Coordinates of C-alpha atoms and ligand atoms in Angstrom, one line a residue:
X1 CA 42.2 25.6 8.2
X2 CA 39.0 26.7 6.3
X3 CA 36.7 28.4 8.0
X4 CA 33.3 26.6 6.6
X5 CA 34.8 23.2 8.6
X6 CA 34.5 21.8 12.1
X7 CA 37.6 20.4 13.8
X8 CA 36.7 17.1 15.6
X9 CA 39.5 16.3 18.3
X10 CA 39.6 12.9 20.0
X11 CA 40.8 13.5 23.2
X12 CA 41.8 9.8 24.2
X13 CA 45.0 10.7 21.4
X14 CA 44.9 14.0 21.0
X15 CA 44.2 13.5 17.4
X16 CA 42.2 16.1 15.3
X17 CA 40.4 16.4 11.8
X18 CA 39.3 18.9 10.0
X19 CA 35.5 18.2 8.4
X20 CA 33.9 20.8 5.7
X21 CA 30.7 22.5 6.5
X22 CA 28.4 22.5 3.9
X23 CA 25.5 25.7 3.6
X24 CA 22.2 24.8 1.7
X25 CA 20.0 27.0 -0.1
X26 CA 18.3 27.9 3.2
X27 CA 18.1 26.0 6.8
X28 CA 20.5 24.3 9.0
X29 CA 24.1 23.8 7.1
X30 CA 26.0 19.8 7.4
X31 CA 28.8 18.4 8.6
X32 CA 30.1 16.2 5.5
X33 CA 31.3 13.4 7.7
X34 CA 31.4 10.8 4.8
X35 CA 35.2 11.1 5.5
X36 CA 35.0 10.8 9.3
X37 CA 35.9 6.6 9.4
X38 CA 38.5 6.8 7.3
X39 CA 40.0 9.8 8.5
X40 CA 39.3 9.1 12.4
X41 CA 37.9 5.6 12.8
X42 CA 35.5 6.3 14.1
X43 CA 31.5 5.8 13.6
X44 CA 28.7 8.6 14.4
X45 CA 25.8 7.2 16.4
X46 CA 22.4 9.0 15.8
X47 CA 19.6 6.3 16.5
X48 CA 16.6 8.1 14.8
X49 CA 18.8 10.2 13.4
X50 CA 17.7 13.2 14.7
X51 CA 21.0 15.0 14.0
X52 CA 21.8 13.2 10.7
X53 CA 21.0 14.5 7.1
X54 CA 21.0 11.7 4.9
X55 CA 21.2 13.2 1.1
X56 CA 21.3 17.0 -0.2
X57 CA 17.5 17.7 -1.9
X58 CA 15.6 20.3 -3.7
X59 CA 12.5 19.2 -3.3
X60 CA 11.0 19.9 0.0
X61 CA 11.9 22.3 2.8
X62 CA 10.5 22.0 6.9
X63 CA 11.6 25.0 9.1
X64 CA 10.4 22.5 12.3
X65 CA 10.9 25.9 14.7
X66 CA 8.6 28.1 12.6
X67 CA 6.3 25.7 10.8
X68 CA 6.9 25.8 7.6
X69 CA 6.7 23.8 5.0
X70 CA 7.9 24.7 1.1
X71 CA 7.5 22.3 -2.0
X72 CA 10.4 23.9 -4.3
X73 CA 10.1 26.7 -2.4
X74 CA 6.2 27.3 -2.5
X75 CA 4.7 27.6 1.1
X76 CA 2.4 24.5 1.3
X77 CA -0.5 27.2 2.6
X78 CA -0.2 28.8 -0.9
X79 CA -0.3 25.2 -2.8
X80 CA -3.4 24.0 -0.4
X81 CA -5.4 26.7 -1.7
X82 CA -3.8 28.2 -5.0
X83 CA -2.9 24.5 -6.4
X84 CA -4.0 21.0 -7.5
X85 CA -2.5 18.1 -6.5
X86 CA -1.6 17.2 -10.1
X87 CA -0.1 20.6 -10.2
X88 CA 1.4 20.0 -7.2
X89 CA 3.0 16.5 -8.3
X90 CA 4.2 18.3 -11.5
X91 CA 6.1 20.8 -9.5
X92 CA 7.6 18.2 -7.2
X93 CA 8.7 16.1 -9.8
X94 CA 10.0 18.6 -12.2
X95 CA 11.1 21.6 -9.6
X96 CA 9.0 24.3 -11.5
X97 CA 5.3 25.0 -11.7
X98 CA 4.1 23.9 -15.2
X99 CA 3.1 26.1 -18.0
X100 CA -0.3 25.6 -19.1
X101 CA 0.7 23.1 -21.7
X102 CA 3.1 21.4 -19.4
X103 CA 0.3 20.9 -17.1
X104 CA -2.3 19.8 -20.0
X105 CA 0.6 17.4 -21.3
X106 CA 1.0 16.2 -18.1
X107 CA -2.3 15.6 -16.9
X108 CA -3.3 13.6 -19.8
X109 CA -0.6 11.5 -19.5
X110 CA -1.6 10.6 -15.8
X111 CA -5.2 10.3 -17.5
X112 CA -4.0 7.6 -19.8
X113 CA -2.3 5.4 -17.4
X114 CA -5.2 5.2 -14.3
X115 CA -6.3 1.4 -15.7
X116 CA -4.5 -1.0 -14.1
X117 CA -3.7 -4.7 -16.2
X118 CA -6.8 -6.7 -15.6
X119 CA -5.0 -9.5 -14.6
X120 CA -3.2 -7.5 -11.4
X121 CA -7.1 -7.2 -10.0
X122 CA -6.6 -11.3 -9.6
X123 CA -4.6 -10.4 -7.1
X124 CA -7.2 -9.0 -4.5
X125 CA -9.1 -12.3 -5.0
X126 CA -5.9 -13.7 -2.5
X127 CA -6.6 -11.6 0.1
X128 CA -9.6 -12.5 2.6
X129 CA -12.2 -9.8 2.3
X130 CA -11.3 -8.7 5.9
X131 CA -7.2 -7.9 5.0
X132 CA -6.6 -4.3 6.3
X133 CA -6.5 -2.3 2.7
X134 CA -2.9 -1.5 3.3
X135 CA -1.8 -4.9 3.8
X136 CA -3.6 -5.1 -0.3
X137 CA -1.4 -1.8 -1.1
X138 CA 1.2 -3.2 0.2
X139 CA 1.3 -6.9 -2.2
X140 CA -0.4 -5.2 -5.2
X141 CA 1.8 -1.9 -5.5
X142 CA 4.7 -4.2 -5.0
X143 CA 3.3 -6.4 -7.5
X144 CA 3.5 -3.8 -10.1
X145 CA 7.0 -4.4 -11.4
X146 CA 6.0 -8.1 -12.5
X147 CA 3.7 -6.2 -15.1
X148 CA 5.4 -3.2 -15.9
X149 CA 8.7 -4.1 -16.6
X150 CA 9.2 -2.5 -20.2
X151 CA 10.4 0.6 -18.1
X152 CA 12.4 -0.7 -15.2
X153 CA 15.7 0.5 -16.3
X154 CA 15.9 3.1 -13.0
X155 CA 19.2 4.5 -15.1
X156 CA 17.0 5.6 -18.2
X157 CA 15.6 8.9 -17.3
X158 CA 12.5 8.7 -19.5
X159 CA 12.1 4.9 -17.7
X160 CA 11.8 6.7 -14.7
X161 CA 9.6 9.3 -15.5
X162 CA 7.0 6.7 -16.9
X163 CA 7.3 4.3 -13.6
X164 CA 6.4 7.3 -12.3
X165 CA 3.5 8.3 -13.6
X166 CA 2.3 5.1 -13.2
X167 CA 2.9 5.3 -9.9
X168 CA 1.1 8.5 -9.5
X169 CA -1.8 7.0 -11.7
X170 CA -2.1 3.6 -10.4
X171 CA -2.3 4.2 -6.9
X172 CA -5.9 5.6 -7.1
X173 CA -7.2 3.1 -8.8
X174 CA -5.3 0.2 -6.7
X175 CA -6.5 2.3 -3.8
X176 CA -10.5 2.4 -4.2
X177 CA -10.2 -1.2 -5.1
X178 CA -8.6 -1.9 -1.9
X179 CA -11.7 -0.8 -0.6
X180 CA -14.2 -2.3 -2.9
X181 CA -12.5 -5.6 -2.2
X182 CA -13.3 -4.8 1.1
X183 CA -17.1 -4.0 1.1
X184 CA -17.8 -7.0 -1.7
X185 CA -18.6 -4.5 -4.0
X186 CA -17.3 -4.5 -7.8
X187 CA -14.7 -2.6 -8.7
X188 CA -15.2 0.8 -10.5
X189 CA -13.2 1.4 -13.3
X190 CA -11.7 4.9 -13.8
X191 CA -13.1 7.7 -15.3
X192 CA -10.6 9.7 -17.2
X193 CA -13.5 12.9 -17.9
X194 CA -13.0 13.6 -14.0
X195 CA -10.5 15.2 -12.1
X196 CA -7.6 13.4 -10.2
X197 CA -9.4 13.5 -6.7
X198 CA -12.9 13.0 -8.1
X199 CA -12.0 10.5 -10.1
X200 CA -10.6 8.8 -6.9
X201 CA -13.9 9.4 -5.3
X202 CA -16.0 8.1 -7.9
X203 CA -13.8 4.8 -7.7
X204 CA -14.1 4.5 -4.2
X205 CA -18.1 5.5 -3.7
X206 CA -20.0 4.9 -6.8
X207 CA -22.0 1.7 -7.8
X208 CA -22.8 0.0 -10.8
X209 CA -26.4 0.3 -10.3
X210 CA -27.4 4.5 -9.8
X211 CA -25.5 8.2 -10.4
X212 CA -23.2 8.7 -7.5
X213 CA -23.0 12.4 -7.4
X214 CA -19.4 14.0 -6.5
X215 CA -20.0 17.5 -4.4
X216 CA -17.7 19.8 -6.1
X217 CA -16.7 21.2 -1.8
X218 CA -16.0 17.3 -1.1
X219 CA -13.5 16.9 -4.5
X220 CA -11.9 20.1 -3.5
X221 CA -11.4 18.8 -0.1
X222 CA -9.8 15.9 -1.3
X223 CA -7.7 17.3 -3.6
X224 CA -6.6 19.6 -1.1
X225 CA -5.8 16.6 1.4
X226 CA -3.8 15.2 -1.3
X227 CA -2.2 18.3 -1.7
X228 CA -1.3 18.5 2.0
X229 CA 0.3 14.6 2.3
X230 CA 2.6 15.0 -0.7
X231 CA 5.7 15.9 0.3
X232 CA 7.5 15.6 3.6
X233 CA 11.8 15.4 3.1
X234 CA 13.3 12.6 4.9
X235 CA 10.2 11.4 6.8
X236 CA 10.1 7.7 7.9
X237 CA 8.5 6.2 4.7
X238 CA 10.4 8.3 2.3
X239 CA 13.5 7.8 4.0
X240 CA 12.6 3.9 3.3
X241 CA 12.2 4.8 -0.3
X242 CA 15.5 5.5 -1.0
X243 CA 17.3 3.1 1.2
X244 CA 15.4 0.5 -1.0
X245 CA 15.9 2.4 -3.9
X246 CA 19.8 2.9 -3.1
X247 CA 19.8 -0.8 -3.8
X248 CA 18.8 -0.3 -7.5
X249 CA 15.8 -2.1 -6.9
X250 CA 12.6 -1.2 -9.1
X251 CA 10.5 1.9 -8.6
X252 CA 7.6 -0.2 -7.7
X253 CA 9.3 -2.6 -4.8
X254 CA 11.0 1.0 -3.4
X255 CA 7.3 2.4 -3.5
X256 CA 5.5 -0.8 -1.5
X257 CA 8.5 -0.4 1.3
X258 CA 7.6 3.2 1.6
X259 CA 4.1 1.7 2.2
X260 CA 5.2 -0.7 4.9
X261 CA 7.2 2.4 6.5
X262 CA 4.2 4.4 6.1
X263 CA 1.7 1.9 7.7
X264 CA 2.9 2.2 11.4
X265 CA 0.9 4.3 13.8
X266 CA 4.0 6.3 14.6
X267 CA 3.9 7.7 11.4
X268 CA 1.2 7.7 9.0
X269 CA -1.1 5.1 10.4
X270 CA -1.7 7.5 13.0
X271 CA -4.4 9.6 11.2
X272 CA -6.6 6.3 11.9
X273 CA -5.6 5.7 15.6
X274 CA -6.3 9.4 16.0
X275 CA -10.4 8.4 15.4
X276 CA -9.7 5.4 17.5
X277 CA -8.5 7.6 20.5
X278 CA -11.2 10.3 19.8
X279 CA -13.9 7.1 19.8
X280 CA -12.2 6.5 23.3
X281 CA -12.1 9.7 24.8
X282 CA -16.2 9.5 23.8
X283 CA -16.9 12.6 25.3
X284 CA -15.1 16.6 25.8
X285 CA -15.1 16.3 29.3
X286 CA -12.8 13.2 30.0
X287 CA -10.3 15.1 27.2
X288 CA -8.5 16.2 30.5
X289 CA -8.1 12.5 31.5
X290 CA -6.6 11.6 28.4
X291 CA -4.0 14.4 28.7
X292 CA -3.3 13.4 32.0
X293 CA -2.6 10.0 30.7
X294 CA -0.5 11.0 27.8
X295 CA 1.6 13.3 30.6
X296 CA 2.2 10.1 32.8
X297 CA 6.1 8.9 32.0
X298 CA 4.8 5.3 33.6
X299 CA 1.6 5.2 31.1
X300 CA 2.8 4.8 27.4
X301 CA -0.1 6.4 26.1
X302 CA 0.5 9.1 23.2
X303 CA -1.9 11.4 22.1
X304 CA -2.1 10.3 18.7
X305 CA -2.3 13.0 16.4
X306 CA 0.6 15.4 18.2
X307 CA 3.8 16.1 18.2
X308 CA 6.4 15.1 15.7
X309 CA 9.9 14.8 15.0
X310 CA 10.6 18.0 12.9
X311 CA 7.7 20.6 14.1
X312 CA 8.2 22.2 17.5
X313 CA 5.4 24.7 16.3
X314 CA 1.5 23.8 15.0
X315 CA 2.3 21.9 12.1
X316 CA 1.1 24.0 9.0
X317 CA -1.0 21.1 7.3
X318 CA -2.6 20.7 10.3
X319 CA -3.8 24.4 10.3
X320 CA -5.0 23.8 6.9
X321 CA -7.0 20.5 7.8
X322 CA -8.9 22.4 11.0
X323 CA -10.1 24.6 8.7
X324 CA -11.4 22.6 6.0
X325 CA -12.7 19.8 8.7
X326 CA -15.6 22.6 8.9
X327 CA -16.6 23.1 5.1
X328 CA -16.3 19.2 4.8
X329 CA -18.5 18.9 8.3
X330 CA -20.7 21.5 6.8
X331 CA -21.2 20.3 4.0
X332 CA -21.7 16.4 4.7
X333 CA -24.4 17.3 7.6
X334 CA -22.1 16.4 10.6
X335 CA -21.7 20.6 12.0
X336 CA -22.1 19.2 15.4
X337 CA -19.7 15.9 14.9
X338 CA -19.2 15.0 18.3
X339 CA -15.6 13.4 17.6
X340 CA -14.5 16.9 16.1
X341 CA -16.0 18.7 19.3
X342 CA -13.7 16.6 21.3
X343 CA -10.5 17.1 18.9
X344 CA -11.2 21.0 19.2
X345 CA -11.2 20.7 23.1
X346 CA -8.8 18.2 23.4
X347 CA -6.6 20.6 21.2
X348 CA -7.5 23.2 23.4
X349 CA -6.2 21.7 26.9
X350 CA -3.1 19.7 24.9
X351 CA -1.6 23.5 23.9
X352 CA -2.6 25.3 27.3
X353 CA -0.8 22.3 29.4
X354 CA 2.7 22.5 30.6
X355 CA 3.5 19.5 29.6
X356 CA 3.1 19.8 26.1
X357 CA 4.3 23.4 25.4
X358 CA 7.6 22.3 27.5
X359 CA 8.1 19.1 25.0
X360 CA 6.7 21.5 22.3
X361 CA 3.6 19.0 21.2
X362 CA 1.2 20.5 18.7
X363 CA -1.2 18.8 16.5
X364 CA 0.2 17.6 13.5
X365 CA -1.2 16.7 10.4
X366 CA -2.7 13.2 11.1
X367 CA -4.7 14.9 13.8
X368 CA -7.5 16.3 11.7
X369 CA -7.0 14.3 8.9
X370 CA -9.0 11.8 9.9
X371 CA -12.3 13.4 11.0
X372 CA -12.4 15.4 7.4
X373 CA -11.8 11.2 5.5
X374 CA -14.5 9.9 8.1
X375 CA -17.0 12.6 6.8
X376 CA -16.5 11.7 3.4
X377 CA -17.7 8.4 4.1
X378 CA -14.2 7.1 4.5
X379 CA -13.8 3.7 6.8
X380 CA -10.5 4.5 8.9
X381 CA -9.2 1.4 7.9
X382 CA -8.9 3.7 4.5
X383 CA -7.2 7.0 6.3
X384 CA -3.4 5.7 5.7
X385 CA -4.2 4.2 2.3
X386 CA -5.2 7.7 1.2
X387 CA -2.0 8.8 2.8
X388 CA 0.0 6.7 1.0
X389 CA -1.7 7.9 -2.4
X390 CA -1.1 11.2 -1.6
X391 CA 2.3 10.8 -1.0
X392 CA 3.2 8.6 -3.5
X393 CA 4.5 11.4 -5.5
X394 CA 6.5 13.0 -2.6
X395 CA 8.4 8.9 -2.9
X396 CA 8.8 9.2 -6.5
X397 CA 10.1 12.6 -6.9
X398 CA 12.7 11.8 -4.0
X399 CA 13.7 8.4 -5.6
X400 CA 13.9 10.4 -9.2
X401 CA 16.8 12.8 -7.3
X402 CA 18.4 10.1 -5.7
X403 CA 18.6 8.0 -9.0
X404 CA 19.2 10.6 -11.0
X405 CA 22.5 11.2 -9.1
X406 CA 25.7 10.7 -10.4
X407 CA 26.9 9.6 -7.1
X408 CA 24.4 7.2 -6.4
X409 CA 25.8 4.7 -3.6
X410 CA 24.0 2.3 -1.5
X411 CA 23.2 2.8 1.6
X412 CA 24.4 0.6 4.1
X413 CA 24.8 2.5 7.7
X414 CA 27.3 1.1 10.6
X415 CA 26.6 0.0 14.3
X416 CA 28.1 0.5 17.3
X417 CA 28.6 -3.4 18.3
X418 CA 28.1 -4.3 22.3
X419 CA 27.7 -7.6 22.1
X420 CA 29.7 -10.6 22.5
X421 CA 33.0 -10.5 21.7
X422 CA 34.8 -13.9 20.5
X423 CA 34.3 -16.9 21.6
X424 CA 34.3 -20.6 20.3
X425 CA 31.5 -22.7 20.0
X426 CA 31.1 -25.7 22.7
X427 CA 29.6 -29.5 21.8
X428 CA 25.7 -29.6 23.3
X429 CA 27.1 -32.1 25.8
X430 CA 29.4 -29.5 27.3
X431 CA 27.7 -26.2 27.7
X432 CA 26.2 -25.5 31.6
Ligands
SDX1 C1 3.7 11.8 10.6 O1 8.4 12.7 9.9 C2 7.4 13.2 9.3 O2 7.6 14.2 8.6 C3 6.1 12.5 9.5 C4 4.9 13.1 8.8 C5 5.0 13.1 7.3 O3 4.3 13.9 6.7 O4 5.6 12.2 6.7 O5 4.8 14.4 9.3 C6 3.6 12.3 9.2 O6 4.1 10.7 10.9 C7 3.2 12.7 11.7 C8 3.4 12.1 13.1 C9 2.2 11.1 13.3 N1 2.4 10.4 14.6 C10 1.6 10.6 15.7 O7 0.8 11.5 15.8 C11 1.9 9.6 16.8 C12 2.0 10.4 18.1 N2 3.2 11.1 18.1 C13 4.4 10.6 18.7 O8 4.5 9.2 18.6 C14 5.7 11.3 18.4 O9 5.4 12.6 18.7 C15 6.4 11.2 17.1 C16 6.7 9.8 16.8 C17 5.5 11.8 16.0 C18 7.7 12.0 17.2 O10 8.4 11.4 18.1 P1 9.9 11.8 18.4 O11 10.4 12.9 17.6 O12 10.8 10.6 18.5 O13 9.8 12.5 19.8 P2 10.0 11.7 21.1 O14 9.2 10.4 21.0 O15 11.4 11.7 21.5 O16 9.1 12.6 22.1 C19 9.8 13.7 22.8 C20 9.1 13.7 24.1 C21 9.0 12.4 24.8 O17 9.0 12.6 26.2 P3 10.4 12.3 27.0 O18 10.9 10.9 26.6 O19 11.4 13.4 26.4 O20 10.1 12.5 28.4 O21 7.7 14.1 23.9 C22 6.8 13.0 24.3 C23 7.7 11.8 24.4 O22 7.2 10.9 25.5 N3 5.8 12.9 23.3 C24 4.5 12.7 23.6 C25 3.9 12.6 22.3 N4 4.8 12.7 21.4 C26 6.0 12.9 22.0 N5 3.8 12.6 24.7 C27 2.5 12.4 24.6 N6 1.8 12.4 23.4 C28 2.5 12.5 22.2 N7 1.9 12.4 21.1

């Protein structure tokens, strides 16, 4: 018997087996069950799977106890302030941090692909001008692969590396339209002499008709935002990604299911229900009746905005967001924003109160989010769109690993079946 293995014992028979344990690089080691059915017949059930790792990756690690968060191993505080998101992307799809030609050869190439095929802005005209923007990322992201399909063959490394950057490319400019759609107003065309992030504000904010000017603290901001939303391992959405991409279905469809995922307030549409629950709350003082709310097991209000699967500590993007809420605030005129007045006290009670240090509830990273995108002059209809931009690389550079696996199976999980066992059917004219 090995010693890096678990011995299961089913104590109906008496029967045992012996499963390897696998160590990573750093972190919590795995069973390797794969062998478990055969072996035992037996299936594991994990709803949620909150004890289940679904694929070995090198991409991003979450200490959930300690709060951290590393992108190949660099501390997501040192990236926020050190890094760009293009950098960032780079170093999440490739594993290292690029070389100053890497990153010039890199960024161009994003540059060159940020214009979408005139004929995929048809598409918005579909949509009523009220659709929620995600619903639009949703259709026109999918809608992708019925225009780019010279590079669709997922087996063909360079094939995936050019899906990707139009992925990473595309999404901006999809984005801001998603918006302009929205408003009535034309769309803005990229502007490959600006940055990633300003370039993305420019799209969303200027107008045909005077000099939008970008504030250099506001592109930082959202650059850094960008930075924080990358990356998250086996999250919801990205979890999505590669079940669809497990399939062998095209970068492009894989990257609209992530959006669906994405979309649900659970998850990253909760950066927009956070302002709607701060609008609620409407003043500091009934903060405490909104906590008591969110305590009650009977009331099925959540405080939007905290806890989360993986962190049992402050979530480290949040940290980051709290402190950049105030240079954004600052900087936009809105120092004394009542909504991030009531976040700050809210915050305040949520980490003082039994009830949420016993179920270990901090703020995570949709909880400031919001207020810094609403100061921009974001709508928060726009909050999980900008999500979704962001971590549109985090999708791609998971589905590159998974593809890009020798062992690449589909995944198709088992049930435990309580239903009706069999039975056989009965003419209309019979049944009681
Ligand atoms: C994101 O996975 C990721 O990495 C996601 C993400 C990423 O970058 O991809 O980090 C982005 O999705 C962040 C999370 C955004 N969602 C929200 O802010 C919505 C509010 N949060 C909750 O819905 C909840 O905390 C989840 C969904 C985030 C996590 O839920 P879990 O892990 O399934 O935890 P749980 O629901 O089992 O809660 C454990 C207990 C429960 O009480 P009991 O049933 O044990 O009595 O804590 C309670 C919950 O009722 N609880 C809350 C709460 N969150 C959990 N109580 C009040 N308010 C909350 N927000």
């Amino acid at each position: 018997m090995s010693k890096n293995s678990m011995t299961f014992r089913d104590n109906r028979t008496g029967k045992e087996v012996e499963l390897p344990i696998i160590e990573g690089s750093t972190g919590p080691s795995v069973v390797d069950c794969t062998k478990f059915y055969r072996d035992f017949g037996l299936f594991m059930l994990d709803p949620g799977f909150k004890s289940t790792a679904s694929c070995d990756s090198k991409i991003t690690f979450i200490d959930g106890e300690k709060g951290i968060l590393e992108h190949r191993g660099y501390p997501i505080e040192q990236l926020a302030e050190k890094s760009s998101y293009i950098e960032t992307c780079y170093l999440l799809m490739y594993g290292e941090l690029p070389t100053k030609d890497e990153f010039d050869w890199f960024n161009r190439l994003v540059v060159e692909h940020t214009m979408v095929h005139e004929q995929l802005l048809q598409f918005y005209k579909g949509f009523r001008r009220d659709a929620h923007p995600m619903a639009i990322m949703v259709g026109v992201v999918g809608a992708l692969s019925a225009f780019y399909h010279d590079s669709l063959d997922i087996h063909d490394p360079r094939h995936r590396e050019i899906s990707a950057i139009r992925v990473l490319a595309k999404l901006p400019t999809i984005a801001a339209a998603s918006y302009k759609y929205y408003t009535g107003q034309p769309f803005i065309y990229p502007n490959n002499n600006l940055s990633y992030a300003a370039n993305f504000l420019n799209m969303m904010f200027s107008t045909p008709c005077e000099e939008y000017h970008i504030s250099p603290i506001i592109s930082d901001a959202m650059d850094k935002i960008f930075i924080l939303h990358a990356d998250h391992e086996q999250n919801a959405s990205t979890a999505t990604v590669r079940l669809a991409g497990s399939s062998q279905a095209n970068p492009f469809a894989c990257i609209s299911a992530g959006i669906s995922a994405l979309w649900g307030p659970a998850h990253g549409g909760a950066n927009e229900a956070v302002l709607k629950m701060l609008d609620e709350i409407g003043t500091p003082d009934r903060v405490s009746e909104y906590v008591e709310k969110a305590r009650d097991p009977k009331d099925t209000f959540r405080l939007m905005g905290f806890g989360h699967r993986v962190y049992k500590n402050y979530d480290p993007r949040a940290k980051v967001l709290r402190e950049a809420a105030k240079g954004v605030l600052e900087e936009t005129g809105r120092a004394d924003d009542p909504l991030f007045k009531i976040a700050m006290e809210l915050e305040r009670i949520a980490l003082e109160d039994e009830y949420f240090i016993e179920k270990k509830l901090y703020p995570n990273v949709d909880f400031y989010s919001g207020i810094i995108l609403r100061a921009i002059g974001f709508p928060p209809n726009m909050f999980t769109v900008i999500f979704a931009l962001a971590r549109s690389v985090g999708w791609i550079s998971q589905w590159i690993e998974m593809i890009g696996d020798d062992h690449l199976s589909i995944g198709r999980p088992r049930q435990l079946y309580s239903g009706a066992t069999k039975r056989d059917w009965v003419p209309i004219d019979e049944r009681d």
